[in-house]
Short mmCIF file of C-alpha atoms (C1' of nucleotides) in Angstrom, two decimals:
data_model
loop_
_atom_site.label_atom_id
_atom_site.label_comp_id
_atom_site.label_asym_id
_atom_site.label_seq_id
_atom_site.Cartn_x
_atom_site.Cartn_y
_atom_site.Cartn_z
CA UNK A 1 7.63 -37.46 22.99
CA UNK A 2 7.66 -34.77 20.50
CA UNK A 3 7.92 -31.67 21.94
CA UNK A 4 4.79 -28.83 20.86
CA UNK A 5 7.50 -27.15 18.75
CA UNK A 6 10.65 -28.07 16.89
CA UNK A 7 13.61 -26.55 18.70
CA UNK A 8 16.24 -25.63 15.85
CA UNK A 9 19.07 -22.72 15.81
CA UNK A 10 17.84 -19.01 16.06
CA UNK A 11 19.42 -18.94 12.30
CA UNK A 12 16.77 -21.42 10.61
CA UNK A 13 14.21 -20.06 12.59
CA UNK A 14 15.07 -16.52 12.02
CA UNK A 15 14.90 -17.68 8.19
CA UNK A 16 11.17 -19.31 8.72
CA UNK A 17 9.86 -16.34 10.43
CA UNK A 18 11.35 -13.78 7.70
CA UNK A 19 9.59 -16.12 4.79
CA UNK A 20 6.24 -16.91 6.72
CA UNK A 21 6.69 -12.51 7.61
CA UNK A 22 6.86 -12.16 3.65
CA UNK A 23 3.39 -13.96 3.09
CA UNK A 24 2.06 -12.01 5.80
CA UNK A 25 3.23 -8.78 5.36
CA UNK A 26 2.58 -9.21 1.44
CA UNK A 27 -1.19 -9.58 1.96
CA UNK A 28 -2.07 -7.14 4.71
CA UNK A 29 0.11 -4.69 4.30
CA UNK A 30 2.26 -3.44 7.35
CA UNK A 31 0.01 -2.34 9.93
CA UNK A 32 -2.68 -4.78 9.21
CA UNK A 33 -0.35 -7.74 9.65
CA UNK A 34 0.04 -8.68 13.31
CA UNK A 35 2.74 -10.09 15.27
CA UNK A 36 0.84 -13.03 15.64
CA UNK A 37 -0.48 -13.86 12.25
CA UNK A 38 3.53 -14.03 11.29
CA UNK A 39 3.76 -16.46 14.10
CA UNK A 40 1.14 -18.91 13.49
CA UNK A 41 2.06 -18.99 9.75
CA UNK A 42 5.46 -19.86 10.98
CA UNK A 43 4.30 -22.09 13.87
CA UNK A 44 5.45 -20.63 17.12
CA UNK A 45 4.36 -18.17 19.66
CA UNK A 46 4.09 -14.61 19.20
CA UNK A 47 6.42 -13.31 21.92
CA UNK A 48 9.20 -15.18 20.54
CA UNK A 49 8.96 -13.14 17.44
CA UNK A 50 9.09 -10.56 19.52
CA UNK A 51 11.96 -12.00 21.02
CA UNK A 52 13.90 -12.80 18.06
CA UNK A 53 12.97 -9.66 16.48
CA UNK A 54 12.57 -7.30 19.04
CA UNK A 55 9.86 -5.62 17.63
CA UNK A 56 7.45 -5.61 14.84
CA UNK A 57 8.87 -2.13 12.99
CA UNK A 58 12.46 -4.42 13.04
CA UNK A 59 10.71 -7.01 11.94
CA UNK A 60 9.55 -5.69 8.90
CA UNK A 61 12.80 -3.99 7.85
CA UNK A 62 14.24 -7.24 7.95
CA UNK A 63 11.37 -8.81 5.77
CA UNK A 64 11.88 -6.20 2.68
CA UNK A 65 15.80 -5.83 3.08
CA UNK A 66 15.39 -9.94 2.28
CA UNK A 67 13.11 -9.39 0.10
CA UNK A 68 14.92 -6.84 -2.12
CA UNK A 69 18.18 -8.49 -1.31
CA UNK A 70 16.20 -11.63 -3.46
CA UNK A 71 15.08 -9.30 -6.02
CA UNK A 72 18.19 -8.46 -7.02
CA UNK A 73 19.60 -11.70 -6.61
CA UNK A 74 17.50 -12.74 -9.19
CA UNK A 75 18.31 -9.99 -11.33
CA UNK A 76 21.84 -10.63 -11.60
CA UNK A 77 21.27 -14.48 -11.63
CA UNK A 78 19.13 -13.55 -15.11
CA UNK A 79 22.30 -11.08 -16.06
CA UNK A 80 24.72 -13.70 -15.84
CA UNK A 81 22.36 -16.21 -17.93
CA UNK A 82 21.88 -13.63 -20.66
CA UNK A 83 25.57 -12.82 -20.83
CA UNK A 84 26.49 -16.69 -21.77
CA UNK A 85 23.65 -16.93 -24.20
CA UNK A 86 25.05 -13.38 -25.56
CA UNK A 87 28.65 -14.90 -25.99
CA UNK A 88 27.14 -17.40 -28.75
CA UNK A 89 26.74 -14.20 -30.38
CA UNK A 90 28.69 -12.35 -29.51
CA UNK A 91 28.84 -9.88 -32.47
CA UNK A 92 25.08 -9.23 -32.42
CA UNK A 93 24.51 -5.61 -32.39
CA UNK A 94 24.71 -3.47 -28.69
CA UNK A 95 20.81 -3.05 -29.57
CA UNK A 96 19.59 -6.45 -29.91
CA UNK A 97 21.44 -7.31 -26.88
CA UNK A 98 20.12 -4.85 -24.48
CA UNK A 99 16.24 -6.16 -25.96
CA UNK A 100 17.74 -9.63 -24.76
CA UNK A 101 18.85 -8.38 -21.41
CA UNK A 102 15.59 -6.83 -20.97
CA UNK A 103 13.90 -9.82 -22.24
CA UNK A 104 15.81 -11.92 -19.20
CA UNK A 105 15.32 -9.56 -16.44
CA UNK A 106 11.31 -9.15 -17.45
CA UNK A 107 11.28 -12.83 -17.59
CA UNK A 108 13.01 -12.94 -13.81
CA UNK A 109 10.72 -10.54 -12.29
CA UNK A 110 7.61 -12.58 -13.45
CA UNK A 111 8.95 -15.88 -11.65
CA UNK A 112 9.56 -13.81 -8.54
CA UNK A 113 6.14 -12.11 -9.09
CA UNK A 114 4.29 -15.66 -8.91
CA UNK A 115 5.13 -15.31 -5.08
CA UNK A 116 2.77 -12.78 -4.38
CA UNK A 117 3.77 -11.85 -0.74
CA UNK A 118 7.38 -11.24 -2.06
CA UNK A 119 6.57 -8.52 -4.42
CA UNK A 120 3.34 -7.67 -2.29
CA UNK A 121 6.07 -6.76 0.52
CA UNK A 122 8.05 -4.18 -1.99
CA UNK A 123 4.60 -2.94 -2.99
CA UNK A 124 3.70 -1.83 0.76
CA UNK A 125 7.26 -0.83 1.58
CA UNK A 126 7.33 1.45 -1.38
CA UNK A 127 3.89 3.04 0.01
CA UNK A 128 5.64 3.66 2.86
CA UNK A 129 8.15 6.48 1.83
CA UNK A 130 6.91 8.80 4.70
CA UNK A 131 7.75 6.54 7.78
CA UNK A 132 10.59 7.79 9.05
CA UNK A 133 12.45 4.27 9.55
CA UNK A 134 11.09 2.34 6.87
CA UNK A 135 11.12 4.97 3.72
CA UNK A 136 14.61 5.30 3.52
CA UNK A 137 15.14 1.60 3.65
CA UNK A 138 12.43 1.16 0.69
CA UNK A 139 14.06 4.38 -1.34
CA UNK A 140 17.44 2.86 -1.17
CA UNK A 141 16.39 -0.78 -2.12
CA UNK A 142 14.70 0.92 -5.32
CA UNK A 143 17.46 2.77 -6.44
CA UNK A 144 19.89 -0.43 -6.09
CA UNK A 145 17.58 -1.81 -8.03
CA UNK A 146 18.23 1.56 -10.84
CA UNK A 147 21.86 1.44 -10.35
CA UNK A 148 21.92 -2.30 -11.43
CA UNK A 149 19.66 -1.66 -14.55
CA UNK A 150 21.98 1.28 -15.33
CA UNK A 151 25.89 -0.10 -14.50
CA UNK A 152 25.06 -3.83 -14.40
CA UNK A 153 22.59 -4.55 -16.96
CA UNK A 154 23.31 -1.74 -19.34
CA UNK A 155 19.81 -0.15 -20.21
CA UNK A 156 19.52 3.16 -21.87
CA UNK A 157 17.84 5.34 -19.80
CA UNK A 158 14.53 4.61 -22.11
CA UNK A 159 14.69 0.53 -21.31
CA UNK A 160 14.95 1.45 -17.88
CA UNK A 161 11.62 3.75 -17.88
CA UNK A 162 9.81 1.40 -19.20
CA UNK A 163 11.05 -1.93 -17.62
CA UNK A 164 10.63 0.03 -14.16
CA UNK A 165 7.08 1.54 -15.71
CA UNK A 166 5.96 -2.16 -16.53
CA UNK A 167 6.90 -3.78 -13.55
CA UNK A 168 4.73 -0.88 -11.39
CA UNK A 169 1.81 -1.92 -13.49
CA UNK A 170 2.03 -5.58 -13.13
CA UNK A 171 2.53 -4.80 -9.39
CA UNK A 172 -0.72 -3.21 -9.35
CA UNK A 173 -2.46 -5.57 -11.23
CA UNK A 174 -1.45 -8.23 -9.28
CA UNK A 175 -2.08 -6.41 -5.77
CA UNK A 176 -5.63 -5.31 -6.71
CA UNK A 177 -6.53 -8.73 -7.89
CA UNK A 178 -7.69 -8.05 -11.49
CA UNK A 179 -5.30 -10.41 -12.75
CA UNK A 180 -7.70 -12.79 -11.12
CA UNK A 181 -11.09 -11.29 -11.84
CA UNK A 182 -10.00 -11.17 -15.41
CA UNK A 183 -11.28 -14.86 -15.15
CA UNK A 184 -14.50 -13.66 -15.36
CA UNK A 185 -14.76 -9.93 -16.59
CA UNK A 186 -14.78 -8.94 -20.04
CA UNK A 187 -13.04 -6.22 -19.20
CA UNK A 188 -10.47 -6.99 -17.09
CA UNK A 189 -9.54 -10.03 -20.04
CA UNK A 190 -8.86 -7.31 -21.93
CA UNK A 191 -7.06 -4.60 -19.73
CA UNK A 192 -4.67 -8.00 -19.00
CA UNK A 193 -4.19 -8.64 -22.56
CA UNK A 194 -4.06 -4.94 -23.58
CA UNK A 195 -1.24 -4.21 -21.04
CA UNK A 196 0.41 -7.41 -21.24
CA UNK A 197 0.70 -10.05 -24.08
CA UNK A 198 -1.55 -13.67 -22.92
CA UNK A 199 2.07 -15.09 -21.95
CA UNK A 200 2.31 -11.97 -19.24
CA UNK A 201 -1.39 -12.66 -18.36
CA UNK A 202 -1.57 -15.96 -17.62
CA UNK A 203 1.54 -16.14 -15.21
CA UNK A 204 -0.71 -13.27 -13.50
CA UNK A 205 -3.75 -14.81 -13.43
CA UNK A 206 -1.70 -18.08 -11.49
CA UNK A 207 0.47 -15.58 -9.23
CA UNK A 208 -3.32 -13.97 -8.40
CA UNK A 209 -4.68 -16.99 -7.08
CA UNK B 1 -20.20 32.86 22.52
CA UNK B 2 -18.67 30.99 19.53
CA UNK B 3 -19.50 27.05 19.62
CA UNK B 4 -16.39 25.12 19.77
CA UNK B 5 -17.49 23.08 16.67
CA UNK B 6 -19.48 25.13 14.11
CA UNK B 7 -22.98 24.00 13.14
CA UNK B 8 -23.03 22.98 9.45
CA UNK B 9 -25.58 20.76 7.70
CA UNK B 10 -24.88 17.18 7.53
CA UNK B 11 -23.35 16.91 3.81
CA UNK B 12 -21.38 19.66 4.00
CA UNK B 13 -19.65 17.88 7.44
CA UNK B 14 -19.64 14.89 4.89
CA UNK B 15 -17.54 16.70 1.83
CA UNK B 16 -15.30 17.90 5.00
CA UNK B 17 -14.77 14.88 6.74
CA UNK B 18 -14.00 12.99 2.89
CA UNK B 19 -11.65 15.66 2.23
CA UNK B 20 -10.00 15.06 5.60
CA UNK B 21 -10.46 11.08 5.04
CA UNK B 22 -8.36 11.67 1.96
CA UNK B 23 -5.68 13.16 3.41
CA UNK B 24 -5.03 10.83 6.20
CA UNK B 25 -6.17 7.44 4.26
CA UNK B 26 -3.43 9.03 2.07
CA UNK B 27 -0.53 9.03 4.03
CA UNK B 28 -0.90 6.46 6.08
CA UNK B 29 -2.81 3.70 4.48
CA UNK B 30 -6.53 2.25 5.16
CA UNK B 31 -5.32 0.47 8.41
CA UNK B 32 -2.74 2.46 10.31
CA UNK B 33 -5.03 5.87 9.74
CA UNK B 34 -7.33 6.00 12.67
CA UNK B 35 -10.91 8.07 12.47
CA UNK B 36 -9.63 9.75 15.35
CA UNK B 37 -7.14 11.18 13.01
CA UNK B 38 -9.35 11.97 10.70
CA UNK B 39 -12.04 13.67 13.17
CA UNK B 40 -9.21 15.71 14.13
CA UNK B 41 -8.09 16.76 10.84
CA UNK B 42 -11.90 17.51 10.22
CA UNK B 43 -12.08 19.42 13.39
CA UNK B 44 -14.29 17.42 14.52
CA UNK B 45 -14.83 14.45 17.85
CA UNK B 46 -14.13 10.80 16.69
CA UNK B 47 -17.75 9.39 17.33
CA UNK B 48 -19.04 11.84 15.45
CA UNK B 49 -16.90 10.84 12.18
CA UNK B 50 -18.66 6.83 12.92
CA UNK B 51 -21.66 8.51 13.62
CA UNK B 52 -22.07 9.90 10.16
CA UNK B 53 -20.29 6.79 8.51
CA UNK B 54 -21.35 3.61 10.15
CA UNK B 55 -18.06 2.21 9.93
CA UNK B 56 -14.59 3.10 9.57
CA UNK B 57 -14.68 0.72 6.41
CA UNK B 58 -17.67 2.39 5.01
CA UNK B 59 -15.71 5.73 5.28
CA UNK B 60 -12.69 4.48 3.38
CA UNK B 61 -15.31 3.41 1.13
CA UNK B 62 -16.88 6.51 0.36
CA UNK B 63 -13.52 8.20 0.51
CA UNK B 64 -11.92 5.79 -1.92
CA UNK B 65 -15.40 6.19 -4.68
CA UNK B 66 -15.19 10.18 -3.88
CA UNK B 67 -11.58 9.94 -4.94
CA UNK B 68 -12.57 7.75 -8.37
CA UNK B 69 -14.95 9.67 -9.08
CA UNK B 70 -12.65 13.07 -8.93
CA UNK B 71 -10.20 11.00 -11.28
CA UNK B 72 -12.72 10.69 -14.12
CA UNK B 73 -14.12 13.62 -13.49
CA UNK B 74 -10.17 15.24 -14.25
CA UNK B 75 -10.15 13.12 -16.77
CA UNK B 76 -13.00 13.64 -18.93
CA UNK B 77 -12.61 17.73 -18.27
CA UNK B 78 -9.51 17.11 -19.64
CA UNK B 79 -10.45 14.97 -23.13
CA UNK B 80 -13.24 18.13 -23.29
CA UNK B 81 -10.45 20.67 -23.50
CA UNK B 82 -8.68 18.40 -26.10
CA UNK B 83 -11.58 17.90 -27.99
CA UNK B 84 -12.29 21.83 -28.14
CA UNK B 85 -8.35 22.37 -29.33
CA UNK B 86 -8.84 19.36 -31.79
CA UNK B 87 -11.23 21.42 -33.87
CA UNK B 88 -9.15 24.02 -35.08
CA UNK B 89 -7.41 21.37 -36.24
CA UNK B 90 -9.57 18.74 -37.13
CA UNK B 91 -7.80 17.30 -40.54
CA UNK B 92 -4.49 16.44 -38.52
CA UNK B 93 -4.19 12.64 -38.71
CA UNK B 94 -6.09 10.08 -36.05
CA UNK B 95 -2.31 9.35 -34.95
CA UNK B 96 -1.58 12.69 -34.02
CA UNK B 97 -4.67 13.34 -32.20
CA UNK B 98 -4.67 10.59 -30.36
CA UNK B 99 -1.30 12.05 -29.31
CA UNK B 100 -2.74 14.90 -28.67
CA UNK B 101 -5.47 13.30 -25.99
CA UNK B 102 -2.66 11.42 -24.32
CA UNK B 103 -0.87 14.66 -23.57
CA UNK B 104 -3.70 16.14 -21.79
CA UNK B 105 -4.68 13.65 -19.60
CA UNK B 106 -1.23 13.11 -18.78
CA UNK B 107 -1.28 16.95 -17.40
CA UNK B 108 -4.94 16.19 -15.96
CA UNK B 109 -3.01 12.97 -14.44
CA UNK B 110 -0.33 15.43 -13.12
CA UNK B 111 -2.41 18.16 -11.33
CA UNK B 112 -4.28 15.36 -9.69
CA UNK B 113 -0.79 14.18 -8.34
CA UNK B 114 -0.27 16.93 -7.23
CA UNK B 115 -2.69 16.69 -4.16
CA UNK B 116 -0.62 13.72 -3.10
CA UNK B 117 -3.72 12.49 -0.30
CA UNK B 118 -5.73 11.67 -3.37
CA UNK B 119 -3.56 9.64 -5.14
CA UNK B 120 -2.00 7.94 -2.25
CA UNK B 121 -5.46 7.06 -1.47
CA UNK B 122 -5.87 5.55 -4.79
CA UNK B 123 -2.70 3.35 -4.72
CA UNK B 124 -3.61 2.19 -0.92
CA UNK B 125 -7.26 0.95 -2.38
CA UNK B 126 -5.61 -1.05 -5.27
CA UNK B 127 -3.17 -2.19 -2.61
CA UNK B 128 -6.52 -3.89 -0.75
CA UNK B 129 -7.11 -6.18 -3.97
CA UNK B 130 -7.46 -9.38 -1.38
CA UNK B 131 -10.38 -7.70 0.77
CA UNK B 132 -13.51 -8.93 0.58
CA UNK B 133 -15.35 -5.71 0.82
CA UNK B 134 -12.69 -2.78 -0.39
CA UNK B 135 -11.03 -5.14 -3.22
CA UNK B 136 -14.11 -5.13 -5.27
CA UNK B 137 -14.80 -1.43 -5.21
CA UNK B 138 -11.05 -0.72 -6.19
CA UNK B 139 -11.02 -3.00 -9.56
CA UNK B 140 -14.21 -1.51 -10.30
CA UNK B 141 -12.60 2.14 -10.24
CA UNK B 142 -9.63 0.41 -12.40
CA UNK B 143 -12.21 -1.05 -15.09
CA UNK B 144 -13.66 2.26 -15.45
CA UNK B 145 -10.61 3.79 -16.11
CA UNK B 146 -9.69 1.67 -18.29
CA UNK B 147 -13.06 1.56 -19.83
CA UNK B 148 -12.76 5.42 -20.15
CA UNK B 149 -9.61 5.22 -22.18
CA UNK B 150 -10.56 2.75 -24.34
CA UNK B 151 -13.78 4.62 -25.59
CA UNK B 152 -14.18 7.66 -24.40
CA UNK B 153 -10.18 8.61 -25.20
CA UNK B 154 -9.84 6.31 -28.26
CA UNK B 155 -6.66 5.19 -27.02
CA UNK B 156 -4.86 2.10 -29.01
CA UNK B 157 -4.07 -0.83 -26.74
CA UNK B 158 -0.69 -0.10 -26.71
CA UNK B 159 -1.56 3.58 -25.79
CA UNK B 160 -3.49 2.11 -22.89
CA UNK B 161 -0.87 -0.15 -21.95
CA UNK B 162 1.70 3.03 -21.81
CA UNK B 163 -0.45 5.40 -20.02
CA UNK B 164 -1.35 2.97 -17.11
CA UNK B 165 2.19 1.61 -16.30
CA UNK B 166 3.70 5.59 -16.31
CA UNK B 167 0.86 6.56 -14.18
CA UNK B 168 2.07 3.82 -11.84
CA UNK B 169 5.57 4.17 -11.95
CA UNK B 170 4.59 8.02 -11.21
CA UNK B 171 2.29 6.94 -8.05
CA UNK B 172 5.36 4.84 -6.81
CA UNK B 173 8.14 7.25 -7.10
CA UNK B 174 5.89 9.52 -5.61
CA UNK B 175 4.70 7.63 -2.62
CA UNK B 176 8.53 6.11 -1.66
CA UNK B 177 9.11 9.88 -1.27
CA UNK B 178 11.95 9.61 -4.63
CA UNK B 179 10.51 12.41 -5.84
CA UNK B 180 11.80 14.63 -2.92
CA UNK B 181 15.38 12.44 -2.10
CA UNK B 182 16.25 13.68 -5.91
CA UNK B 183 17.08 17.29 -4.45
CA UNK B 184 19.67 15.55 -2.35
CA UNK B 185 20.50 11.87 -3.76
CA UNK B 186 22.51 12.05 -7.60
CA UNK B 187 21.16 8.51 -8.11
CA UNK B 188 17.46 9.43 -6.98
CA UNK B 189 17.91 12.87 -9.66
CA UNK B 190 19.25 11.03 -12.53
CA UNK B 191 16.26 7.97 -12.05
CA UNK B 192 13.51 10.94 -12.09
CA UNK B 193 15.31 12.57 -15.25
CA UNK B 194 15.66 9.41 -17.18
CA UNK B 195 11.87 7.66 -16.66
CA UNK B 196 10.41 10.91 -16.69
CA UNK B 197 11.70 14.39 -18.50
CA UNK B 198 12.49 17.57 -16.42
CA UNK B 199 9.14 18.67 -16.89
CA UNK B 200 7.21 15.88 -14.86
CA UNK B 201 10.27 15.37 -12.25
CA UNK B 202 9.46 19.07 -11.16
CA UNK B 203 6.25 18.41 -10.85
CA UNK B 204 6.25 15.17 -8.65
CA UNK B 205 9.24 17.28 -6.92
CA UNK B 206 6.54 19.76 -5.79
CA UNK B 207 4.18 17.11 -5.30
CA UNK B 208 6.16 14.98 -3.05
CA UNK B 209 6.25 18.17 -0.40
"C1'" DG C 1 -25.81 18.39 14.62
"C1'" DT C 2 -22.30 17.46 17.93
"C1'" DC C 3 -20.15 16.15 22.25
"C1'" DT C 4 -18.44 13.39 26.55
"C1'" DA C 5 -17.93 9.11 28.64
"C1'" DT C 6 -16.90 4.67 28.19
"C1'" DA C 7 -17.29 -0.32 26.96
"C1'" DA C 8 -15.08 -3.97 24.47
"C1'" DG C 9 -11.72 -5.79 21.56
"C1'" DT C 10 -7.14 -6.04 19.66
"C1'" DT C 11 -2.17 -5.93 19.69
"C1'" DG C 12 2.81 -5.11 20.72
"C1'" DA C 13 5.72 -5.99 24.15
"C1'" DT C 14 7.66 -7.68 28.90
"C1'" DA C 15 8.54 -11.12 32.73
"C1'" DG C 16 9.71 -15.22 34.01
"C1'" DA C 17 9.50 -20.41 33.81
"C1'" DC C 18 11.21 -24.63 31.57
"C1'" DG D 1 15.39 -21.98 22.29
"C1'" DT D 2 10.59 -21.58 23.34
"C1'" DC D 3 6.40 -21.03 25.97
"C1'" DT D 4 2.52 -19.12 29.16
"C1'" DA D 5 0.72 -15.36 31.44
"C1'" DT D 6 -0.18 -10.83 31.41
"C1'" DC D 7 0.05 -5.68 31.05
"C1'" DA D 8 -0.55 -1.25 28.91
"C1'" DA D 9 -1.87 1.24 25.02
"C1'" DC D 10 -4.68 2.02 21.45
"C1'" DT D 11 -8.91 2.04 18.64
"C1'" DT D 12 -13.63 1.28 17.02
"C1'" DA D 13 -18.01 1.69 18.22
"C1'" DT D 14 -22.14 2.60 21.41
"C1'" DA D 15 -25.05 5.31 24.76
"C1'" DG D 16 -26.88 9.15 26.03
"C1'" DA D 17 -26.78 14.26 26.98
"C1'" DC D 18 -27.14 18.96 25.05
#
DNA sequence: GTCTATAAGTTGATAGAC
DNA sequence: GTCTATCAACTTATAGAC
C-alpha cells in the first residue's frame, strides 16, 4: 500500500521544501506566505516544515541564501561561456568584450527571471533591509552579487550601474504584473518596449504568466 | 479636563491616519503592518482606523493612491519649475532641455526619497502585482507615470527607459538598507559611488536613517 | 467622533504517536 | 521520516456605549 506520503532523506526533502518555499515566498511576499501554503505546494504537513526548519523566519533565510546562491551560479556559469567564446577572439578590444560579458550575464538573468518566484524571493528579501535577521542576509547577497560584476566579470563601474539599474526595473515590471497587462494595454505595450527591446518583452510577458 | 484623543473632523483624522498608514505600510509591507500599528502611530484605537476605512485593504488602498498621487504631484511641480528656468533660455537645443527636465525630476524624485515611508510604500504596492484587488491600482499608478513622462516631460524612449530603472535601483538600495551599511561596509560605499555619484549617495545616506 | 469589549478566524509552533 | 491533534498568540472586524 502506498503510504499518504513518500518517505525520502531529510536532504531531498529539505531540497523540495526550499523550491516549493521559493514559489511561495516569491508570490506573497514573506509575511503573507504561510507555513502551510509552503507545505501543501510541497506535499506534506505543515509541522514538519516546522520541524525540518524550525521556524518560518529560518525558513526563509534558507529560501533566498538558495536563491542568491543560484543567482550567482548562473552568473558565473554565463562568465565562463563568454570567456570561451572571447578566446576565438581573443584580440578583440577590452571594450567590445566587456559589451559581450554584459550581453551574457543580461541574457542569464532573463532565463532565471522566467521563474518568477526565484527573483520574486530577492525582490521581497531586498524590501526587507530593516528586519533585523533577514536585511543583513539580503545586503550581503547583493553586494556578492557587485563584487562579482566588479572582480569577476570586469564591468566598469558605468556597466555595472546600469546592468544593476536594468535588472531593478525588469524586477519591477515583472512583480507588478505589467509585463502581463501589456497584453492588452496600449500603454503598458509601450512602457515594455520603451524600457526593453520586444526580445526583453516577450520573455517578460511569458515569465508574467 | 483634556480628552485623551482630541476631537477633529473626520478628514482631517483621514489625512492623519494616511500619513500614519504610510509610514507603517512603508516599513513593513501591506501584510506584516497591522492597523493596530497604524492606529497607534495615528494616536488613535484600532477600530476606529476600520471604522473610518472599511477594510484594512481599502486603507492600503487609499494610502497607496494618496502616495501616487503625491508622486505626480512632485513631479509635475517639478517640470513647472523647469519650464519657468527653460525660458530664459528658450533657444538652447530640444536635447539639452530635455536634459534639463530629467535633472529636475530626478531632484523632485530625490526629496520624495527622502521620506522613505512613501516610497517604501510605493515599491511594496508594485510588489502586490498578483493581487486581485491592489495589483490593478499599482500598474495603474505605473502607467501614469509613465504616461506623464512620455507627454507631459517629453522624454525620448530611451530617456524613459533610463529614468525608470535608476529610480528603481534607487528604491532598492534604499529599502535593503545599502544606503546606510555604506558608512561602515567599503564594498556597500564603493557600489553607492559607482551607480550613483556622491551627490545622490548622500542623499539616500540621509534617507536611509 | 471615538472608545472598550470581544467575537471569530488565522497561523506558527509544540507534543507525542507511528 | 512524517503525521494528527492542539495550543497560544495575534489580528481584523463588529457591537454598542459615550
Amino acid at each position: 500500500m502506498t503510504p499518504r506520503t513518500e518517505r525520502i532523506s531529510a536532504d531531498e526533502r529539505r531540497e523540495q521544501i526550499l523550491a516549493a518555499a521559493t514559489t511561495v515566498f516569491g508570490e506573497l511576499g514573506y509575511s503573507a506566505a504561510t507555513t502551510d501554503r509552503v507545505a501543501r505546494a510541497a506535499g506534506i504537513s505543515q509541522p514538519y516544515v516546522v520541524r525540518l526548519f524550525g521556524t518560518k523566519e529560518q525558513l526563509f533565510i534558507e529560501t533566498l541564501r538558495r536563491t542568491l546562491g543560484r543567482l550567482l551560479a548562473a552568473f558565473r556559469a554565463a562568465l565562463a561561456d563568454a570567456d570561451d567564446a572571447g578566446d576565438v577572439a581573443a584580440d578583440v578590444a577590452a571594450d567590445a568584450d566587456g559589451k559581450a560579458r554584459e550581453a551574457r550575464l543580461g541574457e542569464a538573468y532573463l532565463e532565471l527571471v522566467e521563474d518568477r518566484g526565484t527573483l520574486l524571493t530577492l525582490l521581497h528579501g531586498f524590501m526587507m533591509g530593516s528586519d533585523p535577521v533577514i536585511g543583513p542576509v539580503a545586503r550581503d547577497g547583493f553586494l556578492q552579487v557587485f563584487r562579482m560584476l566588479r572582480d569577476e566579470a570586469g564591468f566598469e563601474p558605468e556597466q555595472i550601474h546600469r546592468f544593476l539599474a536594468d535588472g531593478m526595473l525588469i524586477n519591477t515590471l515583472l512583480a507588478s504584473g505589467i509585463g502581463l497587462a501589456a497584453k492588452g494595454d496600449r500603454d503598458a505595450a509601450e512602457l515594455m518596449d520603451c524600457t526593453f527591446g520586444s526580445h526583453v518583452a516577450e520573455v517578460l510577458e511569458r515569465a508574467s504568466a
